[in-house]
PDB file of C-alpha atoms and ligand atoms in Angstrom:
ATOM      1  CA  MET A   1     -22.861 119.015  89.958  1.00 59.00           C
ATOM      2  CA  HIS A   2     -26.408 117.660  90.327  1.00 54.00           C
ATOM      3  CA  LEU A   3     -29.094 120.272  89.769  1.00 61.00           C
ATOM      4  CA  ASP A   4     -32.568 119.751  91.029  1.00 57.00           C
ATOM      5  CA  PHE A   5     -35.122 121.809  89.142  1.00 57.00           C
ATOM      6  CA  GLN A   6     -38.646 121.086  88.065  1.00 54.00           C
ATOM      7  CA  THR A   7     -38.843 120.758  84.311  1.00 49.00           C
ATOM      8  CA  SER A   8     -42.616 120.422  84.709  1.00 45.00           C
ATOM      9  CA  LEU A   9     -42.666 124.180  85.373  1.00 53.00           C
ATOM     10  CA  PHE A  10     -41.787 124.683  81.745  1.00 56.00           C
ATOM     11  CA  ASP A  11     -43.443 123.646  78.544  1.00 56.00           C
ATOM     12  CA  ASP A  12     -42.325 122.776  75.048  1.00 70.00           C
ATOM     13  CA  LEU A  13     -38.795 121.887  76.104  1.00 75.00           C
ATOM     14  CA  ASP A  14     -38.124 120.152  72.773  1.00 82.00           C
ATOM     15  CA  ALA A  15     -38.594 123.402  70.872  1.00 89.00           C
ATOM     16  CA  GLU A  16     -35.524 125.004  69.293  1.00 94.00           C
ATOM     17  CA  PRO A  17     -34.757 128.380  70.860  1.00 96.00           C
ATOM     18  CA  GLY A  18     -34.160 131.279  68.482  1.00 97.00           C
ATOM     19  CA  LEU A  19     -33.800 135.052  68.428  1.00 98.00           C
ATOM     20  CA  GLU A  20     -36.310 137.753  67.545  1.00 97.00           C
ATOM     21  CA  THR A  21     -35.079 140.942  65.870  1.00 97.00           C
ATOM     22  CA  LEU A  22     -33.374 143.754  67.760  1.00 97.00           C
ATOM     23  CA  GLY A  23     -33.753 146.994  65.784  1.00 93.00           C
ATOM     24  CA  SER A  24     -36.610 149.241  66.837  1.00 94.00           C
ATOM     25  CA  SER A  25     -37.948 146.745  69.393  1.00 96.00           C
ATOM     26  CA  VAL A  26     -35.122 147.779  71.768  1.00 97.00           C
ATOM     27  CA  GLN A  27     -36.395 150.380  74.267  1.00 97.00           C
ATOM     28  CA  ARG A  28     -33.823 152.747  75.807  1.00 97.00           C
ATOM     29  CA  THR A  29     -34.086 154.297  79.279  1.00 97.00           C
ATOM     30  CA  GLU A  30     -31.673 157.166  79.963  1.00 96.00           C
ATOM     31  CA  LEU A  31     -30.395 157.054  83.542  1.00 94.00           C
ATOM     32  CA  GLY A  32     -28.504 160.374  83.584  1.00 92.00           C
ATOM     33  CA  GLN A  33     -24.749 161.018  83.811  1.00 90.00           C
ATOM     34  CA  GLY A  34     -24.317 159.352  80.408  1.00 93.00           C
ATOM     35  CA  ALA A  35     -25.694 155.986  81.541  1.00 95.00           C
ATOM     36  CA  TRP A  36     -28.495 154.097  79.832  1.00 97.00           C
ATOM     37  CA  VAL A  37     -30.296 150.753  79.855  1.00 98.00           C
ATOM     38  CA  ASP A  38     -31.773 149.064  76.778  1.00 98.00           C
ATOM     39  CA  LEU A  39     -34.532 146.481  77.124  1.00 98.00           C
ATOM     40  CA  ARG A  40     -35.707 143.983  74.518  1.00 98.00           C
ATOM     41  CA  PRO A  41     -38.427 141.853  76.146  1.00 97.00           C
ATOM     42  CA  GLY A  42     -38.734 138.283  74.816  1.00 97.00           C
ATOM     43  CA  TRP A  43     -35.651 138.437  72.598  1.00 98.00           C
ATOM     44  CA  VAL A  44     -35.035 134.668  72.904  1.00 98.00           C
ATOM     45  CA  THR A  45     -37.934 132.558  71.631  1.00 97.00           C
ATOM     46  CA  ASP A  46     -38.676 129.203  73.295  1.00 96.00           C
ATOM     47  CA  SER A  47     -36.399 130.382  76.074  1.00 97.00           C
ATOM     48  CA  ASP A  48     -37.471 127.614  78.488  1.00 96.00           C
ATOM     49  CA  ALA A  49     -35.716 125.113  76.219  1.00 96.00           C
ATOM     50  CA  LEU A  50     -32.550 127.246  76.382  1.00 97.00           C
ATOM     51  CA  PHE A  51     -32.901 127.413  80.171  1.00 97.00           C
ATOM     52  CA  GLU A  52     -33.008 123.637  80.371  1.00 96.00           C
ATOM     53  CA  ARG A  53     -30.067 123.164  78.003  1.00 97.00           C
ATOM     54  CA  LEU A  54     -27.914 125.615  79.965  1.00 98.00           C
ATOM     55  CA  ALA A  55     -28.988 124.199  83.336  1.00 97.00           C
ATOM     56  CA  LEU A  56     -27.910 120.726  82.242  1.00 96.00           C
ATOM     57  CA  ASP A  57     -24.915 121.411  79.957  1.00 96.00           C
ATOM     58  CA  VAL A  58     -22.995 124.239  81.648  1.00 98.00           C
ATOM     59  CA  PRO A  59     -20.207 123.233  84.073  1.00 97.00           C
ATOM     60  CA  TRP A  60     -21.645 125.171  87.027  1.00 98.00           C
ATOM     61  CA  GLN A  61     -19.376 126.047  89.911  1.00 96.00           C
ATOM     62  CA  ALA A  62     -20.266 126.854  93.495  1.00 92.00           C
ATOM     63  CA  ASP A  63     -17.669 129.533  94.311  1.00 85.00           C
ATOM     64  CA  ARG A  64     -16.430 130.712  97.693  1.00 85.00           C
ATOM     65  CA  ARG A  65     -15.136 134.218  98.232  1.00 84.00           C
ATOM     66  CA  GLU A  66     -13.179 136.057 100.946  1.00 83.00           C
ATOM     67  CA  MET A  67     -15.314 138.648 102.681  1.00 79.00           C
ATOM     68  CA  TYR A  68     -13.651 140.651 105.433  1.00 79.00           C
ATOM     69  CA  ASP A  69     -12.139 137.937 107.703  1.00 82.00           C
ATOM     70  CA  ARG A  70     -14.287 135.058 106.453  1.00 86.00           C
ATOM     71  CA  VAL A  71     -14.680 132.860 103.387  1.00 88.00           C
ATOM     72  CA  VAL A  72     -18.327 132.684 102.333  1.00 87.00           C
ATOM     73  CA  ASP A  73     -20.339 130.846  99.668  1.00 85.00           C
ATOM     74  CA  VAL A  74     -21.122 132.945  96.611  1.00 91.00           C
ATOM     75  CA  PRO A  75     -24.958 132.889  96.620  1.00 94.00           C
ATOM     76  CA  ARG A  76     -25.423 131.643  93.047  1.00 97.00           C
ATOM     77  CA  LEU A  77     -23.757 129.157  90.704  1.00 97.00           C
ATOM     78  CA  VAL A  78     -21.394 130.587  88.109  1.00 97.00           C
ATOM     79  CA  SER A  79     -19.541 129.632  84.944  1.00 98.00           C
ATOM     80  CA  HIS A  80     -17.268 131.755  82.748  1.00 97.00           C
ATOM     81  CA  PHE A  81     -16.372 131.446  79.067  1.00 98.00           C
ATOM     82  CA  GLY A  82     -13.444 133.572  77.884  1.00 96.00           C
ATOM     83  CA  ALA A  83     -12.706 134.972  74.440  1.00 94.00           C
ATOM     84  CA  HIS A  84     -11.214 131.696  73.151  1.00 91.00           C
ATOM     85  CA  ASP A  85     -13.568 129.286  74.894  1.00 97.00           C
ATOM     86  CA  LEU A  86     -16.320 127.351  73.155  1.00 97.00           C
ATOM     87  CA  TYR A  87     -19.705 128.573  74.355  1.00 98.00           C
ATOM     88  CA  PRO A  88     -21.919 125.885  75.915  1.00 97.00           C
ATOM     89  CA  ASP A  89     -24.761 126.443  73.446  1.00 98.00           C
ATOM     90  CA  PRO A  90     -24.778 127.614  69.807  1.00 98.00           C
ATOM     91  CA  LEU A  91     -27.544 130.112  70.583  1.00 98.00           C
ATOM     92  CA  LEU A  92     -25.069 132.067  72.732  1.00 98.00           C
ATOM     93  CA  ASP A  93     -22.787 132.489  69.672  1.00 98.00           C
ATOM     94  CA  LYS A  94     -25.765 133.685  67.649  1.00 98.00           C
ATOM     95  CA  ALA A  95     -26.822 136.101  70.401  1.00 98.00           C
ATOM     96  CA  GLN A  96     -23.296 137.524  70.688  1.00 98.00           C
ATOM     97  CA  ASP A  97     -23.046 137.989  66.893  1.00 97.00           C
ATOM     98  CA  ALA A  98     -26.442 139.721  66.798  1.00 97.00           C
ATOM     99  CA  LEU A  99     -25.450 142.041  69.664  1.00 98.00           C
ATOM    100  CA  ASN A 100     -22.155 142.960  67.990  1.00 96.00           C
ATOM    101  CA  GLU A 101     -23.999 143.687  64.766  1.00 95.00           C
ATOM    102  CA  HIS A 102     -26.780 145.700  66.401  1.00 96.00           C
ATOM    103  CA  TYR A 103     -24.476 147.817  68.579  1.00 96.00           C
ATOM    104  CA  GLY A 104     -21.671 148.127  65.971  1.00 93.00           C
ATOM    105  CA  ARG A 105     -18.948 147.754  68.581  1.00 82.00           C
ATOM    106  CA  PRO A 106     -15.426 149.062  67.878  1.00 84.00           C
ATOM    107  CA  ALA A 107     -12.818 146.257  67.681  1.00 86.00           C
ATOM    108  CA  ALA A 108     -11.584 146.801  71.241  1.00 84.00           C
ATOM    109  CA  GLN A 109     -15.098 146.636  72.613  1.00 89.00           C
ATOM    110  CA  VAL A 110     -16.758 143.716  70.832  1.00 94.00           C
ATOM    111  CA  PHE A 111     -18.695 141.358  73.068  1.00 96.00           C
ATOM    112  CA  GLN A 112     -16.501 138.274  73.298  1.00 96.00           C
ATOM    113  CA  THR A 113     -16.885 136.667  76.724  1.00 97.00           C
ATOM    114  CA  ALA A 114     -19.872 135.170  78.515  1.00 98.00           C
ATOM    115  CA  GLY A 115     -20.332 134.965  82.272  1.00 98.00           C
ATOM    116  CA  LEU A 116     -23.256 132.827  83.423  1.00 98.00           C
ATOM    117  CA  CYS A 117     -25.096 132.957  86.751  1.00 98.00           C
ATOM    118  CA  PHE A 118     -27.645 130.421  88.001  1.00 98.00           C
ATOM    119  CA  TYR A 119     -30.048 131.769  90.645  1.00 98.00           C
ATOM    120  CA  ARG A 120     -31.599 128.595  92.064  1.00 97.00           C
ATOM    121  CA  THR A 121     -34.077 130.213  94.478  1.00 97.00           C
ATOM    122  CA  GLY A 122     -34.906 133.653  95.868  1.00 97.00           C
ATOM    123  CA  ASP A 123     -31.977 133.210  98.299  1.00 97.00           C
ATOM    124  CA  ASP A 124     -29.524 133.414  95.394  1.00 97.00           C
ATOM    125  CA  SER A 125     -28.466 136.944  94.536  1.00 97.00           C
ATOM    126  CA  VAL A 126     -25.733 139.324  93.452  1.00 97.00           C
ATOM    127  CA  ALA A 127     -25.043 142.362  95.651  1.00 94.00           C
ATOM    128  CA  TRP A 128     -24.783 145.988  94.474  1.00 94.00           C
ATOM    129  CA  HIS A 129     -21.750 146.495  92.234  1.00 93.00           C
ATOM    130  CA  GLY A 130     -20.474 148.002  88.976  1.00 92.00           C
ATOM    131  CA  ASP A 131     -18.809 145.488  86.662  1.00 91.00           C
ATOM    132  CA  ARG A 132     -14.995 145.519  86.507  1.00 78.00           C
ATOM    133  CA  VAL A 133     -15.263 145.893  82.733  1.00 72.00           C
ATOM    134  CA  GLY A 134     -16.376 149.466  83.393  1.00 60.00           C
ATOM    135  CA  ARG A 135     -14.435 150.233  86.540  1.00 58.00           C
ATOM    136  CA  THR A 136     -10.952 149.522  85.174  1.00 57.00           C
ATOM    137  CA  ILE A 137     -11.323 151.623  82.056  1.00 57.00           C
ATOM    138  CA  ASP A 138     -12.453 155.217  82.013  1.00 69.00           C
ATOM    139  CA  GLN A 139     -14.390 154.712  78.792  1.00 80.00           C
ATOM    140  CA  ASP A 140     -18.029 153.958  78.242  1.00 88.00           C
ATOM    141  CA  THR A 141     -18.745 150.291  77.753  1.00 91.00           C
ATOM    142  CA  MET A 142     -21.621 147.837  77.494  1.00 95.00           C
ATOM    143  CA  VAL A 143     -22.710 144.693  79.322  1.00 97.00           C
ATOM    144  CA  ALA A 144     -25.521 142.742  77.623  1.00 98.00           C
ATOM    145  CA  ILE A 145     -27.528 140.269  79.725  1.00 98.00           C
ATOM    146  CA  VAL A 146     -29.863 137.563  78.399  1.00 98.00           C
ATOM    147  CA  SER A 147     -32.176 136.060  81.031  1.00 98.00           C
ATOM    148  CA  VAL A 148     -33.920 132.689  80.808  1.00 98.00           C
ATOM    149  CA  GLY A 149     -36.104 130.869  83.312  1.00 97.00           C
ATOM    150  CA  ALA A 150     -38.140 132.750  85.898  1.00 97.00           C
ATOM    151  CA  ALA A 151     -38.016 136.540  86.086  1.00 97.00           C
ATOM    152  CA  ARG A 152     -35.875 138.192  88.774  1.00 98.00           C
ATOM    153  CA  THR A 153     -35.547 141.926  89.331  1.00 98.00           C
ATOM    154  CA  LEU A 154     -32.356 143.586  88.110  1.00 98.00           C
ATOM    155  CA  SER A 155     -32.133 146.821  90.124  1.00 97.00           C
ATOM    156  CA  VAL A 156     -30.026 149.768  88.925  1.00 97.00           C
ATOM    157  CA  ARG A 157     -29.234 152.925  90.942  1.00 95.00           C
ATOM    158  CA  PRO A 158     -26.728 155.804  90.882  1.00 94.00           C
ATOM    159  CA  LYS A 159     -23.543 155.040  92.831  1.00 90.00           C
ATOM    160  CA  PRO A 160     -23.564 156.648  96.254  1.00 82.00           C
ATOM    161  CA  GLY A 161     -21.688 159.961  96.131  1.00 76.00           C
ATOM    162  CA  LEU A 162     -21.942 160.274  92.358  1.00 64.00           C
ATOM    163  CA  GLY A 163     -25.036 162.450  92.273  1.00 60.00           C
ATOM    164  CA  GLY A 164     -28.418 161.300  91.097  1.00 59.00           C
ATOM    165  CA  GLU A 165     -31.491 161.091  93.259  1.00 63.00           C
ATOM    166  CA  PRO A 166     -30.746 159.159  96.435  1.00 59.00           C
ATOM    167  CA  GLY A 167     -32.903 156.062  96.393  1.00 63.00           C
ATOM    168  CA  ALA A 168     -33.660 156.475  92.694  1.00 85.00           C
ATOM    169  CA  THR A 169     -33.599 152.758  92.006  1.00 94.00           C
ATOM    170  CA  LEU A 170     -34.984 151.471  88.730  1.00 96.00           C
ATOM    171  CA  LYS A 171     -36.268 147.900  88.718  1.00 97.00           C
ATOM    172  CA  PHE A 172     -36.244 145.731  85.612  1.00 98.00           C
ATOM    173  CA  PRO A 173     -37.940 142.308  85.976  1.00 97.00           C
ATOM    174  CA  VAL A 174     -35.974 140.122  83.539  1.00 98.00           C
ATOM    175  CA  GLY A 175     -36.472 136.437  82.628  1.00 97.00           C
ATOM    176  CA  HIS A 176     -38.135 134.310  79.912  1.00 96.00           C
ATOM    177  CA  GLY A 177     -35.760 135.363  77.118  1.00 97.00           C
ATOM    178  CA  ASP A 178     -35.518 139.095  77.908  1.00 98.00           C
ATOM    179  CA  LEU A 179     -32.429 141.104  76.904  1.00 98.00           C
ATOM    180  CA  ILE A 180     -31.158 144.005  78.991  1.00 98.00           C
ATOM    181  CA  VAL A 181     -28.072 146.018  78.032  1.00 98.00           C
ATOM    182  CA  MET A 182     -26.346 148.459  80.388  1.00 97.00           C
ATOM    183  CA  GLY A 183     -24.373 151.021  78.419  1.00 96.00           C
ATOM    184  CA  GLY A 184     -22.632 154.370  78.368  1.00 95.00           C
ATOM    185  CA  SER A 185     -21.170 155.240  81.785  1.00 93.00           C
ATOM    186  CA  CYS A 186     -23.452 152.747  83.574  1.00 95.00           C
ATOM    187  CA  GLN A 187     -20.686 150.599  85.128  1.00 93.00           C
ATOM    188  CA  ARG A 188     -18.847 153.692  86.430  1.00 91.00           C
ATOM    189  CA  THR A 189     -21.687 155.960  87.545  1.00 92.00           C
ATOM    190  CA  HIS A 190     -24.297 153.367  88.531  1.00 94.00           C
ATOM    191  CA  GLU A 191     -24.436 150.031  90.294  1.00 95.00           C
ATOM    192  CA  HIS A 192     -26.732 147.073  89.814  1.00 97.00           C
ATOM    193  CA  ALA A 193     -27.894 144.052  91.810  1.00 97.00           C
ATOM    194  CA  VAL A 194     -30.211 141.044  91.800  1.00 98.00           C
ATOM    195  CA  LEU A 195     -31.346 141.169  95.420  1.00 97.00           C
ATOM    196  CA  LYS A 196     -32.608 138.233  97.462  1.00 97.00           C
ATOM    197  CA  THR A 197     -36.388 137.884  97.598  1.00 98.00           C
ATOM    198  CA  LYS A 198     -38.721 136.132 100.017  1.00 97.00           C
ATOM    199  CA  GLN A 199     -41.238 135.611  97.214  1.00 95.00           C
ATOM    200  CA  ALA A 200     -41.460 132.091  95.787  1.00 95.00           C
ATOM    201  CA  VAL A 201     -39.549 132.474  92.535  1.00 96.00           C
ATOM    202  CA  GLY A 202     -38.408 129.835  90.082  1.00 96.00           C
ATOM    203  CA  PRO A 203     -34.821 129.405  88.911  1.00 97.00           C
ATOM    204  CA  ARG A 204     -33.243 131.945  86.547  1.00 98.00           C
ATOM    205  CA  ILE A 205     -30.066 131.818  84.446  1.00 98.00           C
ATOM    206  CA  SER A 206     -28.422 135.007  83.199  1.00 98.00           C
ATOM    207  CA  VAL A 207     -25.811 135.187  80.445  1.00 98.00           C
ATOM    208  CA  GLN A 208     -23.693 138.350  80.557  1.00 98.00           C
ATOM    209  CA  PHE A 209     -21.818 139.224  77.365  1.00 98.00           C
ATOM    210  CA  ARG A 210     -18.854 141.546  77.886  1.00 96.00           C
ATOM    211  CA  PRO A 211     -15.847 142.832  75.947  1.00 94.00           C
ATOM    212  CA  VAL A 212     -12.351 141.876  77.143  1.00 90.00           C
ATOM    213  CA  TRP A 213     -10.960 144.695  79.254  1.00 76.00           C
ATOM    214  CA  PRO A 214      -7.517 145.575  80.623  1.00 68.00           C
ATOM    215  CA  ARG A 215      -7.041 144.326  84.213  1.00 61.00           C
TER     216      ARG A 215
HETATM  217  O1  AKG B   1     -27.773 138.093  86.722  1.00 82.48           O
HETATM  218  C1  AKG B   1     -27.767 139.246  86.345  1.00 82.48           C
HETATM  219  O2  AKG B   1     -28.652 139.698  85.625  1.00 82.48           O
HETATM  220  C2  AKG B   1     -26.676 140.182  86.798  1.00 82.48           C
HETATM  221  C3  AKG B   1     -25.362 139.513  87.006  1.00 82.48           C
HETATM  222  C4  AKG B   1     -24.277 140.471  87.411  1.00 82.48           C
HETATM  223  O3  AKG B   1     -24.520 141.611  87.686  1.00 82.48           O
HETATM  224  C5  AKG B   1     -22.894 140.012  87.468  1.00 82.48           C
HETATM  225  O4  AKG B   1     -22.650 138.808  87.437  1.00 82.48           O
HETATM  226  O5  AKG B   1     -22.001 140.886  87.570  1.00 82.48           O
END
């Protein structure tokens, strides 16, 4: 698939991306009902270079999905790497290892898959949802998301009917190497979205690390 994006928006694309520490630089926000969000701004260094590598090297797919009585385009490009797949960039292996070490995951819950989304413009989005990894098991779990490229807002709110302040939406602008981790009951009690925006925004790629869960 040909991707048209302006590399001139970014600088130092020959730099080698790396990872800062996690530790005490991770800031936790409690959401209530046992849900929380951790934020580690700027976790990936030289993240524009990682953006470019992923944009060019990942086998992006334009999916279509049944919605009511129609089949519609999924408004973003996607790619998925399962537990036995080779990740498209060695930095993703390093990031996954660092996350597993930092969060000390039990064997059944180690991060071992990566789902990637490419939001080309403000028209690309993902609607309100809780991830299946949390909906199909009644245990707490974690989804860790690394964002590169331009910042987009990841919104998180309590699920309708599950208590919490109606309209209590928290907004996390994530891009440029930021890490956000949704944990605890977050996938069961809350939902999240990257909503469309009319603002002129650059392209963003997100990498979501998840455990393997029973279907
Ligand atoms: O791009 C993101 O940060 C969120 C992606 C997401 O929620 C999903 O793919 O389920």
